[in-house]
Coordinates of C-alpha atoms and ligand atoms in Angstrom, one line a residue:
H5 CA -9.6 -1.4 -3.3
P6 CA -10.3 1.3 -5.9
D7 CA -11.1 4.1 -3.6
S8 CA -7.8 5.5 -2.6
E9 CA -4.8 6.6 -4.5
S10 CA -1.7 5.5 -2.7
T11 CA 1.5 7.5 -3.0
Y12 CA 3.4 4.8 -1.3
E13 CA 6.0 3.3 -3.6
P14 CA 6.3 -0.4 -3.1
S15 CA 10.0 -1.3 -3.2
L16 CA 11.1 -2.7 -6.5
E17 CA 11.6 -6.2 -5.2
S18 CA 8.0 -6.3 -4.2
L19 CA 6.8 -5.9 -7.8
P20 CA 6.8 -8.5 -10.5
T21 CA 10.1 -8.5 -12.4
D22 CA 10.2 -6.9 -15.7
G23 CA 10.3 -10.2 -17.5
S24 CA 8.4 -9.7 -20.7
Q25 CA 9.6 -7.4 -23.5
P26 CA 7.0 -4.7 -24.1
G27 CA 5.6 -4.8 -27.6
A28 CA 7.3 -8.0 -28.5
H29 CA 4.1 -9.6 -30.0
E30 CA 2.7 -9.1 -33.4
G31 CA -0.6 -7.1 -33.3
V32 CA -0.2 -6.2 -29.6
P33 CA 0.2 -2.5 -28.9
T34 CA 3.7 -1.5 -27.8
M35 CA 4.6 0.0 -24.4
T36 CA 7.6 1.9 -23.3
A37 CA 9.5 0.4 -20.4
D38 CA 8.2 3.3 -18.3
E39 CA 4.6 2.6 -19.2
F40 CA 5.1 -1.1 -18.6
N41 CA 6.5 -0.4 -15.1
Q42 CA 3.5 1.9 -14.4
G43 CA 1.3 -0.9 -15.6
R44 CA 2.8 -3.5 -13.3
K45 CA 2.6 -1.2 -10.3
I46 CA -1.1 -0.4 -10.9
F47 CA -1.8 -4.1 -11.6
F48 CA -0.1 -5.1 -8.3
E49 CA -2.0 -2.4 -6.3
R50 CA -5.5 -2.6 -7.9
C51 CA -6.0 -5.8 -9.9
A52 CA -3.9 -8.7 -8.7
G53 CA -6.1 -9.3 -5.6
C54 CA -9.0 -10.4 -7.8
H55 CA -7.3 -11.6 -11.0
G56 CA -4.0 -13.1 -9.6
V57 CA -0.4 -12.1 -10.2
L58 CA -0.2 -14.5 -13.1
R59 CA -3.7 -13.4 -14.2
N60 CA -5.2 -16.9 -14.0
G61 CA -8.4 -15.4 -12.5
A62 CA -10.2 -16.1 -9.2
T63 CA -12.8 -13.6 -7.9
G64 CA -12.3 -11.8 -11.3
P65 CA -11.9 -13.7 -14.6
A66 CA -8.6 -14.8 -16.1
L67 CA -6.7 -12.1 -17.9
T68 CA -4.2 -14.4 -19.7
T69 CA -3.2 -13.2 -23.1
D70 CA -5.1 -16.0 -24.9
R71 CA -8.3 -14.2 -23.5
T72 CA -7.2 -10.6 -23.6
R73 CA -5.9 -10.7 -27.2
D74 CA -9.2 -12.2 -28.3
L75 CA -11.1 -9.4 -26.4
G76 CA -8.9 -6.7 -27.9
Y77 CA -7.8 -3.2 -26.9
E78 CA -11.1 -1.4 -27.4
Y79 CA -13.1 -3.9 -25.3
L80 CA -10.5 -3.9 -22.5
H81 CA -10.3 -0.1 -22.5
D82 CA -14.1 0.2 -22.1
F83 CA -14.3 -2.5 -19.5
I84 CA -11.7 -0.9 -17.4
T85 CA -13.4 2.5 -17.8
Y86 CA -16.9 1.5 -17.1
G87 CA -16.7 -1.6 -15.0
S88 CA -19.4 -4.2 -14.8
P89 CA -22.3 -5.2 -12.5
G90 CA -20.4 -8.5 -11.8
G91 CA -18.0 -6.6 -9.6
M92 CA -15.4 -5.0 -11.8
P93 CA -15.0 -1.4 -10.5
N94 CA -15.5 1.5 -12.9
W95 CA -11.9 2.7 -12.7
G96 CA -12.2 5.3 -15.4
T97 CA -15.6 6.9 -14.7
S98 CA -15.0 6.9 -11.0
G99 CA -11.8 9.0 -11.6
E100 CA -9.7 6.4 -9.8
L101 CA -7.6 5.9 -12.9
S102 CA -6.8 8.7 -15.3
E103 CA -7.6 8.3 -19.0
E104 CA -3.8 7.8 -19.6
Q105 CA -3.7 5.1 -16.9
V106 CA -6.7 3.3 -18.4
D107 CA -4.9 3.3 -21.7
I108 CA -1.8 1.9 -20.1
M109 CA -3.8 -0.9 -18.3
A110 CA -5.6 -1.9 -21.5
R111 CA -2.3 -2.3 -23.2
Y112 CA -0.6 -3.9 -20.2
V113 CA -3.0 -6.8 -20.0
L114 CA -2.3 -7.5 -23.6
Q115 CA 1.3 -8.2 -22.7
D116 CA 2.5 -11.5 -21.1
P117 CA 2.3 -11.3 -17.3
P118 CA 5.8 -10.9 -15.8
Q119 CA 6.5 -13.5 -13.1
P120 CA 7.6 -12.0 -9.7
P121 CA 10.6 -13.6 -7.9
E122 CA 10.4 -16.3 -5.2
W123 CA 10.7 -15.5 -1.5
G124 CA 12.3 -18.3 0.5
M125 CA 14.1 -18.6 3.9
E126 CA 17.1 -16.4 2.9
A127 CA 15.0 -13.5 1.9
M128 CA 12.7 -14.0 4.9
K129 CA 15.6 -14.0 7.3
E130 CA 17.0 -10.9 5.8
S131 CA 13.7 -9.1 6.4
W132 CA 13.3 -10.4 9.9
K133 CA 13.7 -7.9 12.8
V134 CA 13.3 -8.4 16.5
V135 CA 13.0 -4.9 17.7
V136 CA 12.5 -5.8 21.4
P137 CA 13.9 -9.2 22.4
V138 CA 11.6 -11.4 24.5
D139 CA 13.8 -11.0 27.7
Q140 CA 13.5 -7.2 27.4
R141 CA 9.7 -7.2 27.3
P142 CA 7.5 -6.7 30.3
T143 CA 6.3 -9.7 32.3
K144 CA 3.0 -8.0 33.1
K145 CA 0.9 -5.3 31.6
M146 CA 2.6 -1.9 32.1
N147 CA -0.1 0.5 31.0
D148 CA -3.6 1.4 32.1
L149 CA -5.3 0.7 28.8
D150 CA -8.4 -1.5 28.8
I151 CA -6.8 -3.7 26.2
E152 CA -9.9 -5.9 25.7
N153 CA -11.9 -2.9 24.6
L154 CA -9.3 -1.4 22.2
F155 CA -10.0 -1.4 18.5
S156 CA -7.2 -1.9 16.1
V157 CA -8.2 0.1 13.0
T158 CA -6.7 -0.4 9.6
L159 CA -5.5 2.9 8.1
R160 CA -5.2 1.3 4.7
D161 CA -3.3 3.9 2.6
A162 CA -1.3 5.3 5.5
G163 CA 0.3 1.9 6.1
Q164 CA -0.6 2.2 9.8
I165 CA -3.1 1.0 12.4
A166 CA -4.7 3.2 15.0
L167 CA -5.4 1.9 18.5
I168 CA -8.7 3.5 19.6
D169 CA -10.2 3.2 23.1
G170 CA -13.6 1.7 23.1
H171 CA -14.7 3.8 26.1
D172 CA -13.6 7.4 25.4
Y173 CA -13.2 7.0 21.6
K174 CA -9.7 8.5 21.8
I175 CA -6.9 7.5 19.4
K176 CA -4.3 6.2 21.9
Y177 CA -1.6 5.3 19.4
V178 CA -0.9 5.3 15.7
I179 CA 1.6 2.6 14.7
D180 CA 3.4 2.2 11.4
T181 CA 2.8 -1.2 9.7
G182 CA 3.0 -2.7 6.2
Y183 CA 2.0 -1.2 2.9
A184 CA -1.8 -1.1 2.2
V185 CA -2.3 -2.8 5.6
H186 CA -5.1 -5.3 5.6
I187 CA -6.1 -7.2 8.8
S188 CA -5.3 -7.4 12.5
R189 CA -5.4 -10.6 14.5
V190 CA -4.8 -11.2 18.2
S191 CA -2.7 -14.0 19.9
A192 CA -4.5 -16.5 22.2
S193 CA -3.3 -14.6 25.3
G194 CA -4.6 -11.3 24.0
R195 CA -1.2 -9.8 24.5
Y196 CA 0.1 -9.6 20.9
L197 CA -1.5 -7.9 18.0
L198 CA -0.4 -9.1 14.6
V199 CA -1.0 -6.9 11.6
I200 CA -0.4 -7.8 8.0
G201 CA 0.1 -5.6 5.0
R202 CA -0.5 -6.4 1.3
D203 CA 3.3 -6.3 1.0
A204 CA 3.3 -9.4 3.2
K205 CA 5.0 -7.6 6.1
I206 CA 3.8 -8.7 9.5
D207 CA 4.2 -6.4 12.5
M208 CA 3.8 -7.9 16.0
I209 CA 2.7 -5.3 18.5
D210 CA 3.1 -5.9 22.3
L211 CA 0.0 -4.5 24.0
W212 CA 1.6 -5.0 27.5
M213 CA 4.3 -2.4 27.0
K214 CA 3.9 1.0 28.6
D215 CA 3.5 2.4 25.1
P216 CA 2.5 -0.5 22.8
Q217 CA 4.9 -0.8 20.0
V218 CA 6.2 -3.2 17.3
V219 CA 8.4 -5.8 18.9
A220 CA 9.1 -7.9 15.8
S221 CA 8.4 -7.9 12.1
L222 CA 8.9 -10.2 9.1
K223 CA 8.1 -10.1 5.4
V224 CA 6.7 -13.5 4.4
G225 CA 6.5 -12.9 0.7
L226 CA 5.7 -10.1 -1.8
E227 CA 1.9 -10.1 -1.4
A228 CA -0.2 -11.5 1.4
R229 CA -3.6 -11.2 3.2
S230 CA -3.8 -13.4 6.2
V231 CA -2.2 -14.0 9.6
E232 CA -3.2 -16.0 12.7
T233 CA -1.7 -17.5 15.8
S234 CA -2.0 -20.9 17.6
K235 CA -5.0 -21.1 19.8
M236 CA -5.1 -24.7 21.0
K237 CA -4.9 -25.2 24.8
G238 CA -1.2 -25.7 25.7
W239 CA 0.0 -24.0 22.5
E240 CA -1.2 -20.4 23.2
D241 CA 1.1 -17.8 21.6
K242 CA 3.5 -20.5 20.5
Y243 CA 3.3 -20.1 16.8
A244 CA 2.1 -17.6 14.2
I245 CA 1.2 -18.4 10.6
A246 CA 0.8 -16.2 7.6
G247 CA -0.6 -17.0 4.1
S248 CA 0.9 -15.4 1.0
Y249 CA -0.7 -14.6 -2.3
W250 CA 2.8 -14.4 -3.9
P251 CA 4.7 -16.6 -3.7
P252 CA 1.8 -19.0 -3.1
Q253 CA 2.9 -20.4 0.3
Y254 CA 2.4 -20.3 4.0
T255 CA 4.9 -19.7 6.7
I256 CA 4.9 -20.9 10.3
M257 CA 6.8 -18.5 12.7
D258 CA 7.8 -18.4 16.3
G259 CA 4.8 -16.8 18.2
E260 CA 6.9 -14.4 20.1
T261 CA 9.7 -13.4 17.7
L262 CA 8.2 -14.1 14.3
E263 CA 11.3 -16.1 13.4
P264 CA 10.4 -18.0 10.3
L265 CA 10.5 -21.7 11.0
K266 CA 8.8 -23.5 8.1
I267 CA 7.7 -22.4 4.6
V268 CA 5.4 -24.6 2.7
S269 CA 4.5 -24.0 -1.0
T270 CA 0.8 -24.4 -2.0
R271 CA 1.6 -25.0 -5.7
G272 CA -0.1 -28.1 -6.9
M273 CA -3.2 -29.7 -8.4
T274 CA -6.8 -28.3 -8.3
Y275 CA -9.0 -30.5 -6.1
D276 CA -11.5 -31.3 -8.9
E277 CA -9.9 -31.5 -12.3
Q278 CA -6.5 -32.4 -10.8
E279 CA -4.6 -30.1 -13.1
Y280 CA -1.5 -28.2 -12.0
H281 CA -2.0 -24.6 -10.8
P282 CA 1.0 -22.3 -10.6
E283 CA -0.5 -19.8 -8.2
P284 CA -2.8 -21.3 -5.5
R285 CA -3.0 -18.3 -3.1
V286 CA -3.6 -18.6 0.6
A287 CA -6.7 -16.9 1.6
S288 CA -8.2 -17.0 5.1
I289 CA -6.5 -18.9 8.0
V290 CA -8.0 -19.7 11.4
A291 CA -6.6 -21.6 14.3
S292 CA -8.5 -24.8 15.5
H293 CA -9.6 -25.0 19.1
Y294 CA -10.0 -28.8 19.0
N295 CA -6.6 -29.8 17.5
P296 CA -3.1 -28.3 17.3
E297 CA -3.9 -27.2 13.8
F298 CA -4.2 -24.3 11.5
V299 CA -7.0 -24.3 9.0
V300 CA -5.4 -22.9 5.8
N301 CA -7.7 -22.1 2.8
V302 CA -6.1 -22.4 -0.6
K303 CA -8.0 -20.3 -3.1
E304 CA -7.3 -21.6 -6.6
T305 CA -6.9 -25.4 -5.8
G306 CA -10.0 -25.4 -3.6
Q307 CA -8.4 -27.3 -0.7
V308 CA -8.7 -26.7 3.0
L309 CA -5.4 -27.7 4.6
L310 CA -5.4 -28.8 8.3
V311 CA -1.8 -28.0 9.2
N312 CA -0.7 -29.7 12.4
Y313 CA 1.9 -27.7 14.2
Q314 CA 3.0 -30.3 16.8
D315 CA 6.1 -31.4 14.9
L316 CA 7.4 -28.9 12.3
D317 CA 10.1 -31.4 11.2
A318 CA 7.5 -34.0 10.4
L319 CA 4.7 -31.8 9.3
Q320 CA 1.3 -33.4 9.0
V321 CA -1.0 -31.7 6.5
T322 CA -4.5 -33.0 5.9
S323 CA -5.8 -31.8 2.6
I324 CA -9.6 -31.6 2.4
N325 CA -11.3 -31.2 -1.0
A326 CA -13.7 -28.3 -0.6
E327 CA -14.4 -25.9 -3.5
R328 CA -12.4 -23.6 -5.6
F329 CA -11.8 -19.9 -5.0
L330 CA -12.0 -20.1 -1.2
H331 CA -11.7 -16.6 0.3
D332 CA -13.0 -15.4 3.7
G333 CA -15.0 -17.1 6.5
G334 CA -15.5 -17.7 10.2
F335 CA -16.5 -20.1 12.9
D336 CA -20.0 -21.1 13.9
A337 CA -21.0 -20.0 17.5
T338 CA -19.6 -23.1 19.1
G339 CA -16.1 -22.6 17.5
R340 CA -16.2 -26.1 16.1
Y341 CA -17.3 -25.6 12.5
F342 CA -15.5 -23.3 10.1
L343 CA -17.5 -21.8 7.2
V344 CA -15.6 -20.4 4.2
A345 CA -16.9 -18.7 1.1
A346 CA -15.9 -20.2 -2.3
N347 CA -16.9 -16.9 -3.8
A348 CA -16.6 -17.4 -7.5
R349 CA -18.5 -20.7 -7.1
D350 CA -21.4 -19.2 -5.2
R351 CA -20.9 -21.7 -2.3
V352 CA -19.8 -22.0 1.3
A353 CA -17.7 -25.0 2.4
V354 CA -18.1 -26.2 6.0
I355 CA -15.2 -27.8 7.8
D356 CA -15.6 -29.7 11.1
T357 CA -12.4 -28.8 13.0
K358 CA -13.1 -31.5 15.6
E359 CA -13.6 -34.5 13.4
R360 CA -11.3 -32.9 10.8
K361 CA -13.5 -33.4 7.8
L362 CA -15.8 -31.6 5.3
S363 CA -19.3 -31.4 6.7
G364 CA -20.9 -29.9 3.6
I365 CA -20.9 -27.6 0.6
V366 CA -23.8 -25.1 0.6
D367 CA -25.2 -23.3 -2.4
V368 CA -25.8 -19.7 -1.5
G369 CA -26.3 -16.4 -3.5
I370 CA -23.9 -14.9 -6.0
K371 CA -20.3 -14.4 -4.7
P372 CA -20.7 -14.8 -0.9
H373 CA -18.5 -12.4 1.1
P374 CA -19.1 -13.0 4.8
G375 CA -15.9 -11.4 6.4
R376 CA -16.2 -13.7 9.4
G377 CA -20.0 -14.0 9.0
A378 CA -22.6 -13.5 11.8
N379 CA -23.9 -16.1 14.2
F380 CA -27.3 -15.9 15.9
I381 CA -30.3 -18.0 16.9
H382 CA -33.1 -17.8 14.5
P383 CA -36.6 -18.1 16.1
E384 CA -37.6 -21.1 13.9
L385 CA -34.4 -22.3 12.2
G386 CA -32.2 -22.5 15.4
P387 CA -28.6 -21.5 15.3
V388 CA -27.5 -20.1 12.0
W389 CA -24.4 -18.5 10.4
A390 CA -25.1 -15.7 7.9
T391 CA -23.3 -14.3 4.9
S392 CA -24.1 -11.4 2.5
H393 CA -23.0 -11.3 -1.1
L394 CA -20.9 -9.3 -3.5
G395 CA -23.0 -10.3 -6.5
D396 CA -26.6 -10.0 -5.2
D397 CA -28.6 -8.2 -2.5
T398 CA -29.4 -11.3 -0.4
I399 CA -28.3 -12.7 2.9
A400 CA -28.0 -16.5 3.2
L401 CA -28.7 -18.2 6.5
I402 CA -27.0 -21.6 7.0
G403 CA -28.1 -23.9 9.8
T404 CA -25.2 -24.8 12.1
D405 CA -26.8 -27.2 14.6
P406 CA -26.7 -30.8 13.2
E407 CA -27.7 -32.2 16.6
K408 CA -31.0 -30.4 17.3
H409 CA -31.8 -28.9 13.9
P410 CA -30.5 -31.6 11.4
E411 CA -33.0 -30.5 8.8
N412 CA -31.2 -27.1 8.4
A413 CA -27.7 -28.2 9.1
W414 CA -25.3 -27.2 6.3
K415 CA -28.1 -26.0 4.1
M416 CA -29.2 -22.6 3.1
A417 CA -32.2 -22.6 5.4
A418 CA -33.3 -19.1 4.3
S419 CA -32.4 -16.4 1.9
I420 CA -33.5 -12.9 2.9
D421 CA -33.2 -9.4 1.4
G422 CA -30.2 -7.4 2.5
L423 CA -29.2 -3.8 1.8
G424 CA -27.9 -4.3 -1.8
G425 CA -25.3 -6.1 -3.9
G426 CA -21.6 -5.2 -3.4
S427 CA -21.8 -6.2 0.3
L428 CA -18.6 -7.1 2.0
F429 CA -19.4 -7.7 5.7
I430 CA -22.2 -8.8 7.9
K431 CA -22.2 -8.6 11.7
T432 CA -24.0 -9.3 15.0
H433 CA -23.1 -10.0 18.6
P434 CA -24.3 -12.7 21.1
K435 CA -25.9 -9.9 23.2
S436 CA -27.6 -8.2 20.3
T437 CA -30.8 -8.8 18.3
N438 CA -29.6 -6.8 15.3
L439 CA -28.1 -8.1 12.1
W440 CA -26.0 -5.4 10.3
V441 CA -25.0 -5.5 6.7
D442 CA -23.0 -3.1 4.5
A443 CA -22.8 -2.7 0.7
P444 CA -19.6 -0.6 0.1
L445 CA -19.1 -1.8 -3.4
N446 CA -22.7 -1.1 -4.6
S447 CA -22.8 1.3 -7.5
D448 CA -25.6 3.4 -6.0
A449 CA -24.3 6.1 -3.7
E450 CA -27.5 6.1 -1.6
I451 CA -26.7 2.5 -0.8
Y452 CA -22.9 2.6 -0.2
H453 CA -23.4 5.6 2.0
S454 CA -25.6 3.5 4.3
V455 CA -25.8 0.3 6.3
G456 CA -28.8 -2.0 6.7
V457 CA -30.0 -3.4 9.9
L458 CA -32.5 -6.3 10.5
D459 CA -34.3 -7.5 13.6
I460 CA -33.1 -11.1 14.2
N461 CA -36.5 -12.0 15.8
N462 CA -38.5 -10.5 12.9
L463 CA -36.4 -10.8 9.8
D464 CA -39.6 -10.5 7.7
A465 CA -39.9 -6.9 8.7
G466 CA -37.0 -6.2 6.3
V467 CA -34.1 -3.8 6.4
E468 CA -33.9 -0.5 8.1
T469 CA -31.4 1.8 6.3
L470 CA -29.2 4.1 8.4
P471 CA -27.5 7.0 6.6
I472 CA -24.0 6.5 8.2
A473 CA -22.1 8.7 5.8
K474 CA -24.6 11.5 6.3
W475 CA -24.2 11.2 10.0
A476 CA -20.4 11.5 9.6
D477 CA -21.0 14.9 8.0
L478 CA -17.9 15.0 5.9
G479 CA -19.3 17.3 3.1
D480 CA -19.4 16.2 -0.6
E481 CA -15.8 15.1 -1.1
G482 CA -14.9 11.6 -2.1
A483 CA -16.8 8.3 -2.3
Q484 CA -17.4 7.9 1.5
R485 CA -18.1 4.2 1.3
V486 CA -19.5 2.8 4.5
V487 CA -17.7 -0.5 5.4
Q488 CA -17.4 -3.2 8.1
G489 CA -19.3 -3.1 11.3
E490 CA -17.5 -4.2 14.5
Y491 CA -18.9 -4.4 18.0
N492 CA -17.3 -3.2 21.2
K493 CA -16.6 -5.8 23.8
Q494 CA -19.9 -5.3 25.7
G495 CA -21.9 -5.7 22.5
T496 CA -23.7 -2.4 23.1
E497 CA -22.5 -0.4 20.1
I498 CA -21.2 -1.0 16.6
W499 CA -18.6 0.9 14.7
F500 CA -18.6 1.6 11.0
S501 CA -15.9 3.2 8.8
V502 CA -16.7 6.0 6.4
W503 CA -13.9 5.2 3.9
N504 CA -12.7 8.0 1.7
G505 CA -9.7 8.6 -0.5
K506 CA -6.3 9.2 0.9
A507 CA -6.4 12.9 0.4
E508 CA -9.9 13.2 1.8
K509 CA -11.4 13.1 5.2
S510 CA -12.7 9.8 6.6
A511 CA -14.5 9.0 9.8
I512 CA -15.7 6.3 12.2
V513 CA -19.4 6.3 13.1
I514 CA -20.5 4.6 16.2
V515 CA -24.2 3.5 16.5
D516 CA -26.0 2.5 19.7
D517 CA -27.0 -1.0 19.1
K518 CA -30.3 -0.9 21.1
T519 CA -31.7 2.4 19.8
R520 CA -30.0 2.3 16.3
K521 CA -29.2 6.0 16.9
L522 CA -26.0 7.8 16.3
K523 CA -23.7 7.7 19.4
K524 CA -20.4 9.3 18.3
V525 CA -18.5 10.3 15.2
I526 CA -14.7 10.0 15.4
K527 CA -13.0 12.5 13.1
D528 CA -9.3 13.1 13.2
D529 CA -6.6 14.0 10.6
R530 CA -4.8 10.8 11.5
L531 CA -7.8 8.7 10.4
V532 CA -6.5 8.1 6.9
T533 CA -8.6 5.6 4.9
P534 CA -9.9 3.6 7.9
T535 CA -11.4 0.3 6.8
G536 CA -11.3 -2.9 9.0
K537 CA -11.8 -2.5 12.7
F538 CA -10.8 -5.3 15.1
N539 CA -12.0 -5.2 18.7
I540 CA -9.3 -7.0 20.7
Y541 CA -11.6 -9.1 22.8
N542 CA -14.0 -10.1 19.9
T543 CA -11.0 -10.9 17.7
Q544 CA -9.2 -12.9 20.3
H545 CA -12.4 -15.0 21.1
D546 CA -13.8 -15.3 17.6
I547 CA -17.0 -13.4 18.6
Y548 CA -19.1 -12.4 15.6
Ligands
LIG628 FE1 -9.8 -8.2 2.4 C1 -10.4 -10.2 5.2 C2 -8.5 -10.9 0.8 C3 -9.9 -6.4 -0.5 C4 -10.9 -5.5 4.1 N1 -9.5 -10.2 2.9 C5 -9.8 -10.8 4.1 C6 -9.4 -12.2 4.0 C7 -8.9 -12.4 2.7 C8 -9.0 -11.1 2.0 C9 -8.3 -13.6 2.2 C10 -9.5 -13.2 5.1 C11 -8.4 -13.2 6.0 C12 -8.5 -14.1 7.2 O1 -9.5 -14.3 7.8 O2 -7.5 -14.8 7.5 N2 -9.3 -8.6 0.5 C13 -8.8 -9.7 0.0 C14 -8.5 -9.6 -1.4 O3 -7.9 -10.5 -2.1 C15 -9.2 -8.4 -1.9 C16 -10.5 -8.8 -2.5 C17 -8.5 -7.7 -3.0 C18 -7.2 -7.0 -2.8 O4 -6.6 -6.5 -3.7 O5 -6.7 -7.1 -1.7 C19 -9.4 -7.7 -0.6 N3 -10.3 -6.3 1.9 C20 -10.2 -5.8 0.7 C21 -10.6 -4.3 0.7 O6 -10.5 -3.6 -0.3 C22 -11.0 -4.0 2.0 C23 -12.5 -3.8 2.0 C24 -10.4 -2.8 2.6 C25 -9.0 -2.9 3.0 O7 -8.6 -2.4 4.1 O8 -8.2 -3.5 2.3 C26 -10.7 -5.3 2.8 N4 -10.5 -7.9 4.3 C27 -10.9 -6.7 4.8 C28 -11.2 -6.8 6.2 C29 -11.1 -8.2 6.5 C30 -10.6 -8.8 5.3 C31 -11.7 -5.7 7.1 C32 -11.3 -8.9 7.9 C33 -12.7 -9.0 8.2 C34 -12.9 -9.6 9.6 O9 -14.0 -9.4 10.2 O10 -12.0 -10.3 10.1

C-alpha cells in the first residue's frame, strides 16, 4: 500500500528482469538503465498488486503499452500525481512518490513491461530451509503463553510479525518474516503459524516452542499473497498451500517442513471468453471442512479451483466457473459456503464446499472488499454475510441460509450505509451485536482516521463513528489510516491498527465491544507499520 516507504531492497531475482530496452520505441520518452530499474522496483512495490506484473489489469485497469501510449505522458503523469476516486492513490500529492519518481513512473509505464523469471522446483528447493527438524521440536507446548488469545500482527514494512498477548497487551515476540509481510494463517491444530510476505516467502512458526520461532521457510515464487493449511478431519497439519501472483501458480507443501511437493501453474483460459491469459494470479485460498480440498481462487480467469490433496500424484482439480477478478473472501457461519469478492466485477461468488458447486453470483456495490467478511443473524433476514466496498460507502448483506430463508439466499438482501468508500475490512463476532467497518483508503482524513460501528439489531439507526486515530494520540505526523478490526478470543474487545509510515509512530487501539469505549492503546517503537491482526483462535476456527 501507498502509505509507507520501504527501505528494504528486494533481491534482484525478485524483480522483473530487465528485458526491454529503455527508449527503444519511437515517440516514447527514453529512460536510463538506472531510471528503468527504479521504475521496475517502484512498480513491483506499489503498482503490481492492482495492475498485474504484465500490466494486464485486475483491480486497476490494464497498463499495457497499447493503452498507455494512447493516453500519453502528460495524462499518466497527472493520474499518478492526483489519483482518482475509483481507487488510484494520489501518489504525488500525498508525498508518497517524489516529483522525480512520478516522472519516472509515467515514463516507465510507456515502456514494454519486462517479464520476470519463472520459479519452479529447483529454485524452490534452493530457497527451502528447515531450521528446526520435526524430531527436534517439542512434543507438547513448552511455554506458558495463552496461544489461543495471541494476536499475530503484521509489521508490514519491517518484514516482521509481532506476537501480542490478548490479556496483558504485551508484545511477547517480534519475529523476522518475508518482505512487505502480508497475512498470517494458523494450522488446523493451532500449533503452527504460517506467515507470507509479498516476496512469496513463507515462514512457519512453531507456537509450542519455549520461545516460538521460525522452524521452516520456503519461497514459493517472486510475489505472493495467500497461504493456508489442510483442515479436513484426518488431514490436520498434513499439507500447506500457497498461491503466487508471480509466477501465476500454487504450491502444495508438507505441512510440517514446508517441503515443496507439487507446483501447479494457473495459466490458461478465462472462464467466460475462453481466451488465453498469461498471468492468472492466485488470490485467496481456504481449506474445505467437508472434503480433503483447498479452495483456490484464480483472479484473472475467474475460476475457483477445488484442489483435492488426497493423491498429489494423480491430482484432481475441479474448476468452477465463477467470475473474473476474484480477490478476498470468507466462509458463512456454518463453514460450508465460501463467499469471494470478484471486485472489479462488483460481484460476490458463492461456492458450496460440501456439494462442490457454484451456489450463486451476487450483484453487490462497487468493488466489494470483505477481508473475510462478517457473519451475523439479521432480525428479519436471518443469517447473513456482509461485505463493505472499496468503490462506494455501502455494506451489502447476502442471505446465507437456503433452508430457512430461501428468499434471501445468495441475494443481496439489503444494502446499508457504511462509514465511507475506500473500505477494506468489516468484522463482527458471534458473541457481539456490533458490526464494525473501516475506510482506510477513503480520501477524507476524518473518515480514514475513524471506524464505523452499527448495531446488528437496529441497522437503521446508522453508523456511529469512533475517532480511533485521535484516541491513539500520535500527534500530527503521517496519514494514520485506521485499518482492520480483529476480535479477541472471547469476543469482548476489538483491535484496530493506526497505520502510519515506516519512519512514523503507529499504534494499536483496543475498543471495548460492549461500551464502544477506548480500552487500551498499544504504542511501542517495535510496532512499525502494523496492519493485519490475526487472533490465533479466530483464525484457526474461521470465526468472523
Ligand atoms: Fe491484502 C488479504 C491481496 C493490499 C492487508 N490481500 C488479502 C488476500 C489477498 C490480498 C488475495 C486474501 C488472502 C487469503 O485469504 O488467502 N492485498 C492484496 C493485493 O493484491 C493488494 C490489493 C495490493 C498489493 O499490492 O498487495 C493488497 N492488503 C493490502 C494492503 O495494502 C493491506 C491493507 C495492508 C498490508 O499489510 O499489506 C492488506 N490483506 C490484508 C489483510 C488481509 C488481506 C489484513 C487478511 C484479512 C483477513 O481478515 O484475513
